PDB file of C-alpha atoms in Angstrom:
ATOM      1  CA  ARG Z   1      97.970 126.758 108.848  1.00  0.00           C
ATOM      2  CA  ALA Z   2      97.468 123.006 109.286  1.00  0.00           C
ATOM      3  CA  ILE Z   3     100.259 123.104 111.876  1.00  0.00           C
ATOM      4  CA  SER Z   4      99.284 126.217 113.842  1.00  0.00           C
ATOM      5  CA  TYR Z   5      95.481 126.180 113.583  1.00  0.00           C
ATOM      6  CA  PRO Z   6      94.753 123.164 115.867  1.00  0.00           C
ATOM      7  CA  VAL Z   7      96.933 124.442 118.734  1.00  0.00           C
ATOM      8  CA  ILE Z   8      97.166 127.523 120.894  1.00  0.00           C
ATOM      9  CA  VAL Z   9      99.920 129.644 119.405  1.00  0.00           C
ATOM     10  CA  GLY Z  10     101.635 131.733 122.050  1.00  0.00           C
ATOM     11  CA  LYS Z  11     103.770 134.824 121.860  1.00  0.00           C
ATOM     12  CA  ASP Z  12     106.821 132.575 122.092  1.00  0.00           C
ATOM     13  CA  ASP Z  13     105.781 131.029 118.754  1.00  0.00           C
ATOM     14  CA  ALA Z  14     105.726 134.358 116.922  1.00  0.00           C
ATOM     15  CA  GLY Z  15     108.295 134.265 114.158  1.00  0.00           C
ATOM     16  CA  SER Z  16     109.181 130.641 114.937  1.00  0.00           C
ATOM     17  CA  ASP Z  17     109.677 127.986 112.348  1.00  0.00           C
ATOM     18  CA  ALA Z  18     106.405 126.065 111.906  1.00  0.00           C
ATOM     19  CA  ILE Z  19     108.146 122.840 112.952  1.00  0.00           C
ATOM     20  CA  ASP Z  20     108.751 124.377 116.421  1.00  0.00           C
ATOM     21  CA  ILE Z  21     105.146 125.410 117.164  1.00  0.00           C
ATOM     22  CA  ASP Z  22     104.153 123.401 120.209  1.00  0.00           C
ATOM     23  CA  GLY Z  23     101.145 124.952 121.894  1.00  0.00           C
ATOM     24  CA  PRO Z  24      98.475 122.955 123.687  1.00  0.00           C
ATOM     25  CA  PRO Z  25      95.754 121.461 121.494  1.00  0.00           C
ATOM     26  CA  LEU Z  26      92.427 123.101 120.719  1.00  0.00           C
ATOM     27  CA  LEU Z  27      90.022 120.172 120.943  1.00  0.00           C
ATOM     28  CA  PRO Z  28      87.148 121.702 118.907  1.00  0.00           C
ATOM     29  CA  ILE Z  29      89.515 122.593 116.065  1.00  0.00           C
ATOM     30  CA  GLN Z  30      91.108 119.140 116.129  1.00  0.00           C
ATOM     31  CA  GLU Z  31      87.642 117.569 116.050  1.00  0.00           C
ATOM     32  CA  ALA Z  32      86.635 119.682 113.046  1.00  0.00           C
ATOM     33  CA  MET Z  33      89.870 118.854 111.229  1.00  0.00           C
ATOM     34  CA  ARG Z  34      89.276 115.140 111.790  1.00  0.00           C
ATOM     35  CA  GLU Z  35      85.658 115.351 110.651  1.00  0.00           C
ATOM     36  CA  LEU Z  36      86.701 117.289 107.550  1.00  0.00           C
ATOM     37  CA  LYS Z  37      89.110 114.416 106.782  1.00  0.00           C
ATOM     38  CA  LEU Z  38      92.268 116.527 106.864  1.00  0.00           C
ATOM     39  CA  LEU Z  39      94.175 113.491 108.125  1.00  0.00           C
ATOM     40  CA  ASP Z  40      92.987 111.553 105.083  1.00  0.00           C
ATOM     41  CA  ALA Z  41      94.594 114.215 102.890  1.00  0.00           C
ATOM     42  CA  LEU Z  42      97.798 114.534 104.934  1.00  0.00           C
ATOM     43  CA  PHE Z  43      98.779 110.935 105.586  1.00  0.00           C
ATOM     44  CA  PRO Z  44      99.104 109.899 101.923  1.00  0.00           C
ATOM     45  CA  MET Z  45     101.667 112.673 101.519  1.00  0.00           C
ATOM     46  CA  VAL Z  46     104.091 111.017 103.933  1.00  0.00           C
ATOM     47  CA  HIS Z  47     103.126 107.489 102.978  1.00  0.00           C
ATOM     48  CA  THR Z  48     103.664 108.025  99.251  1.00  0.00           C
ATOM     49  CA  VAL Z  49     107.190 109.284  99.870  1.00  0.00           C
ATOM     50  CA  ALA Z  50     107.923 106.185 101.949  1.00  0.00           C
ATOM     51  CA  THR Z  51     106.589 103.788  99.318  1.00  0.00           C
ATOM     52  CA  SER Z  52     107.908 105.520  96.224  1.00  0.00           C
ATOM     53  CA  GLY Z  53     111.247 103.775  96.334  1.00  0.00           C
ATOM     54  CA  LEU Z  54     113.030 106.922  97.514  1.00  0.00           C
ATOM     55  CA  ASP Z  55     115.665 106.498 100.194  1.00  0.00           C
ATOM     56  CA  LEU Z  56     114.075 108.186 103.214  1.00  0.00           C
ATOM     57  CA  ASP Z  57     117.531 108.945 104.605  1.00  0.00           C
ATOM     58  CA  GLY Z  58     118.539 110.627 101.342  1.00  0.00           C
ATOM     59  CA  LEU Z  59     115.647 112.990 100.664  1.00  0.00           C
ATOM     60  CA  THR Z  60     116.588 116.408  99.348  1.00  0.00           C
ATOM     61  CA  PRO Z  61     116.476 119.103 102.028  1.00  0.00           C
ATOM     62  CA  GLN Z  62     113.226 120.461 100.561  1.00  0.00           C
ATOM     63  CA  MET Z  63     111.558 117.029 100.459  1.00  0.00           C
ATOM     64  CA  SER Z  64     112.785 116.286 103.969  1.00  0.00           C
ATOM     65  CA  ARG Z  65     111.307 119.527 105.267  1.00  0.00           C
ATOM     66  CA  ILE Z  66     107.966 118.964 103.565  1.00  0.00           C
ATOM     67  CA  HIS Z  67     107.816 115.428 104.961  1.00  0.00           C
ATOM     68  CA  SER Z  68     108.563 116.725 108.466  1.00  0.00           C
ATOM     69  CA  LEU Z  69     106.021 119.545 108.178  1.00  0.00           C
ATOM     70  CA  VAL Z  70     103.279 117.137 107.106  1.00  0.00           C
ATOM     71  CA  TYR Z  71     104.030 114.912 110.095  1.00  0.00           C
ATOM     72  CA  LYS Z  72     103.955 118.008 112.338  1.00  0.00           C
ATOM     73  CA  ALA Z  73     100.500 118.899 110.976  1.00  0.00           C
ATOM     74  CA  ILE Z  74      99.325 115.332 111.649  1.00  0.00           C
ATOM     75  CA  MET Z  75     100.766 115.423 115.155  1.00  0.00           C
ATOM     76  CA  ASN Z  76      99.093 118.730 116.027  1.00  0.00           C
ATOM     77  CA  THR Z  77      95.790 117.453 114.669  1.00  0.00           C
ATOM     78  CA  VAL Z  78      95.788 114.354 116.882  1.00  0.00           C
ATOM     79  CA  HIS Z  79      97.864 115.298 119.953  1.00  0.00           C
ATOM     80  CA  ASP Z  80      96.011 114.579 123.213  1.00  0.00           C
ATOM     81  CA  ASN Z  81      92.762 114.015 121.301  1.00  0.00           C
ATOM     82  CA  ARG Z  82      91.727 110.419 121.970  1.00  0.00           C
ATOM     83  CA  ARG Z  83      89.162 110.258 119.175  1.00  0.00           C
ATOM     84  CA  SER Z  84      91.627 111.588 116.615  1.00  0.00           C
ATOM     85  CA  GLU Z  85      94.391 109.272 117.855  1.00  0.00           C
ATOM     86  CA  ILE Z  86      92.072 106.289 117.548  1.00  0.00           C
ATOM     87  CA  TYR Z  87      90.937 107.498 114.122  1.00  0.00           C
ATOM     88  CA  PHE Z  88      94.564 107.684 112.968  1.00  0.00           C
ATOM     89  CA  ALA Z  89      95.368 104.247 114.360  1.00  0.00           C
ATOM     90  CA  SER Z  90      92.313 102.614 112.810  1.00  0.00           C
ATOM     91  CA  ARG Z  91      92.913 103.920 109.280  1.00  0.00           C
ATOM     92  CA  ARG Z  92      94.573 101.740 106.658  1.00  0.00           C
ATOM     93  CA  VAL Z  93      96.414 102.487 103.465  1.00  0.00           C
ATOM     94  CA  ALA Z  94      97.108 100.256 100.489  1.00  0.00           C
ATOM     95  CA  GLY Z  95     100.496  98.583 100.607  1.00  0.00           C
ATOM     96  CA  ALA Z  96     103.153  99.413  98.098  1.00  0.00           C
ATOM     97  CA  SER Z  97     104.060  97.485  94.999  1.00  0.00           C
ATOM     98  CA  ARG Z  98     107.696  98.253  95.750  1.00  0.00           C
ATOM     99  CA  GLY Z  99     109.788  99.918  98.402  1.00  0.00           C
ATOM    100  CA  ALA Z 100     109.827  99.692 102.171  1.00  0.00           C
ATOM    101  CA  LEU Z 101     106.237  98.568 102.606  1.00  0.00           C
ATOM    102  CA  SER Z 102     105.968  96.040  99.780  1.00  0.00           C
ATOM    103  CA  GLY Z 103     104.153  92.761 100.155  1.00  0.00           C
ATOM    104  CA  HIS Z 104     101.170  94.111 102.107  1.00  0.00           C
ATOM    105  CA  GLU Z 105      97.682  94.490 100.722  1.00  0.00           C
ATOM    106  CA  SER Z 106      96.998  97.170 103.299  1.00  0.00           C
ATOM    107  CA  ILE Z 107      98.750  98.472 106.353  1.00  0.00           C
ATOM    108  CA  SER Z 108      97.572 100.627 109.231  1.00  0.00           C
ATOM    109  CA  TRP Z 109      98.716 104.213 109.327  1.00  0.00           C
ATOM    110  CA  LEU Z 110     100.332 103.378 112.654  1.00  0.00           C
ATOM    111  CA  ALA Z 111     102.328 100.500 111.138  1.00  0.00           C
ATOM    112  CA  ALA Z 112     103.266 102.639 108.133  1.00  0.00           C
ATOM    113  CA  THR Z 113     104.519 105.329 110.500  1.00  0.00           C
ATOM    114  CA  ILE Z 114     106.537 102.786 112.485  1.00  0.00           C
ATOM    115  CA  LYS Z 115     108.268 101.749 109.261  1.00  0.00           C
ATOM    116  CA  GLN Z 116     109.419 105.356 108.734  1.00  0.00           C
ATOM    117  CA  VAL Z 117     110.746 105.949 112.240  1.00  0.00           C
ATOM    118  CA  ALA Z 118     114.348 104.909 111.543  1.00  0.00           C
ATOM    119  CA  ALA Z 119     114.841 107.552 108.872  1.00  0.00           C
ATOM    120  CA  ARG Z 120     112.330 110.261 109.753  1.00  0.00           C
ATOM    121  CA  PRO Z 121     112.536 111.852 113.224  1.00  0.00           C
ATOM    122  CA  MET Z 122     109.099 113.509 112.898  1.00  0.00           C
ATOM    123  CA  ALA Z 123     107.547 110.099 112.248  1.00  0.00           C
ATOM    124  CA  ALA Z 124     108.924 108.992 115.609  1.00  0.00           C
ATOM    125  CA  LYS Z 125     107.658 112.125 117.364  1.00  0.00           C
ATOM    126  CA  THR Z 126     104.224 111.727 115.794  1.00  0.00           C
ATOM    127  CA  LEU Z 127     104.052 108.076 116.779  1.00  0.00           C
ATOM    128  CA  THR Z 128     105.086 108.878 120.336  1.00  0.00           C
ATOM    129  CA  SER Z 129     102.488 111.637 120.546  1.00  0.00           C
ATOM    130  CA  ILE Z 130      99.725 109.332 119.299  1.00  0.00           C
ATOM    131  CA  LEU Z 131     100.573 106.438 121.600  1.00  0.00           C
ATOM    132  CA  SER Z 132     101.534 108.226 124.803  1.00  0.00           C
ATOM    133  CA  ASN Z 133      98.888 108.055 127.487  1.00  0.00           C
ATOM    134  CA  ASN Z 134      96.389 106.198 125.301  1.00  0.00           C
ATOM    135  CA  VAL Z 135      95.802 102.830 126.950  1.00  0.00           C
ATOM    136  CA  GLN Z 136      93.399 101.675 124.248  1.00  0.00           C
ATOM    137  CA  LEU Z 137      95.943 102.177 121.467  1.00  0.00           C
ATOM    138  CA  LEU Z 138      98.783 100.694 123.469  1.00  0.00           C
ATOM    139  CA  ASP Z 139      96.752  97.551 124.184  1.00  0.00           C
ATOM    140  CA  GLU Z 140      95.461  97.225 120.644  1.00  0.00           C
ATOM    141  CA  TYR Z 141      98.399  98.278 118.466  1.00  0.00           C
ATOM    142  CA  VAL Z 142     101.638  97.883 120.397  1.00  0.00           C
ATOM    143  CA  GLY Z 143     102.796  94.316 120.708  1.00  0.00           C
ATOM    144  CA  SER Z 144     106.051  92.456 120.804  1.00  0.00           C
ATOM    145  CA  GLU Z 145     106.583  93.039 117.060  1.00  0.00           C
ATOM    146  CA  THR Z 146     106.549  96.819 117.554  1.00  0.00           C
ATOM    147  CA  VAL Z 147     108.833  96.650 120.581  1.00  0.00           C
ATOM    148  CA  ASP Z 148     111.199  94.312 118.710  1.00  0.00           C
ATOM    149  CA  LYS Z 149     111.311  96.772 115.793  1.00  0.00           C
ATOM    150  CA  PHE Z 150     112.465  99.544 118.121  1.00  0.00           C
ATOM    151  CA  ILE Z 151     114.990  97.282 119.824  1.00  0.00           C
ATOM    152  CA  GLU Z 152     116.469  96.565 116.390  1.00  0.00           C
ATOM    153  CA  LEU Z 153     116.564 100.282 115.609  1.00  0.00           C
ATOM    154  CA  ILE Z 154     118.442 100.950 118.841  1.00  0.00           C
ATOM    155  CA  LYS Z 155     120.879  98.125 118.094  1.00  0.00           C
ATOM    156  CA  ASP Z 156     121.464  99.438 114.563  1.00  0.00           C
ATOM    157  CA  GLN Z 157     121.433 103.207 115.158  1.00  0.00           C
ATOM    158  CA  GLY Z 158     122.027 103.651 118.864  1.00  0.00           C
ATOM    159  CA  PRO Z 159     119.738 105.032 121.575  1.00  0.00           C
ATOM    160  CA  HIS Z 160     118.490 108.132 119.755  1.00  0.00           C
ATOM    161  CA  GLN Z 161     116.261 110.396 121.790  1.00  0.00           C
ATOM    162  CA  ARG Z 162     113.273 109.666 119.501  1.00  0.00           C
ATOM    163  CA  PHE Z 163     113.561 105.915 120.123  1.00  0.00           C
ATOM    164  CA  MET Z 164     113.848 106.385 123.874  1.00  0.00           C
ATOM    165  CA  ALA Z 165     110.851 108.755 123.877  1.00  0.00           C
ATOM    166  CA  PHE Z 166     108.847 106.055 122.135  1.00  0.00           C
ATOM    167  CA  PHE Z 167     109.792 103.515 124.824  1.00  0.00           C
ATOM    168  CA  ARG Z 168     108.773 105.959 127.555  1.00  0.00           C
ATOM    169  CA  ALA Z 169     105.442 106.448 125.779  1.00  0.00           C
ATOM    170  CA  ILE Z 170     104.685 102.729 125.605  1.00  0.00           C
ATOM    171  CA  CYS Z 171     106.037 101.798 129.035  1.00  0.00           C
ATOM    172  CA  SER Z 172     104.072 104.362 131.028  1.00  0.00           C
ATOM    173  CA  CYS Z 173     100.474 105.336 130.527  1.00  0.00           C
ATOM    174  CA  GLY Z 174      98.541 107.811 132.612  1.00  0.00           C
ATOM    175  CA  GLY Z 175     101.397 108.009 135.106  1.00  0.00           C
ATOM    176  CA  ARG Z 176     101.437 104.252 135.675  1.00  0.00           C
TER     177      ARG Z 176
END
């Protein structure tokens, strides 16, 4: 329900896997979900997995699916909703005592998502959705460090579609 409720579900979505639901957003529902703090319940689910010491590339199929579904719910809750995108970007989570995010007292949800992009395709899609066409977030949160991170990912893993989609999202905003 967290995936399908904030978007218009069409006939083409009937019987589809929840991960494939891609209808246009329903702004009032997204607003209510943000105000009810659904994002505050969802994000720790993906962040805890990333900071638990588990290898994000080696999650069991069930854990991998749950992780992807949670990111899909986050993405549908914020997609094309500037207030929700800004809310997501402005939130912070405590850093980890071990694992991929160690050494930080707190880290933004955006930065925590960036750190998961190499291993988790839905993290990349969510990040791209949040940043695309949002000049305020691009100016405030995407700097040379973020771009350098993605350049390293492309050098290490090749030009995956999710990395290239991210570059399109940060290089063009509002058709410019």
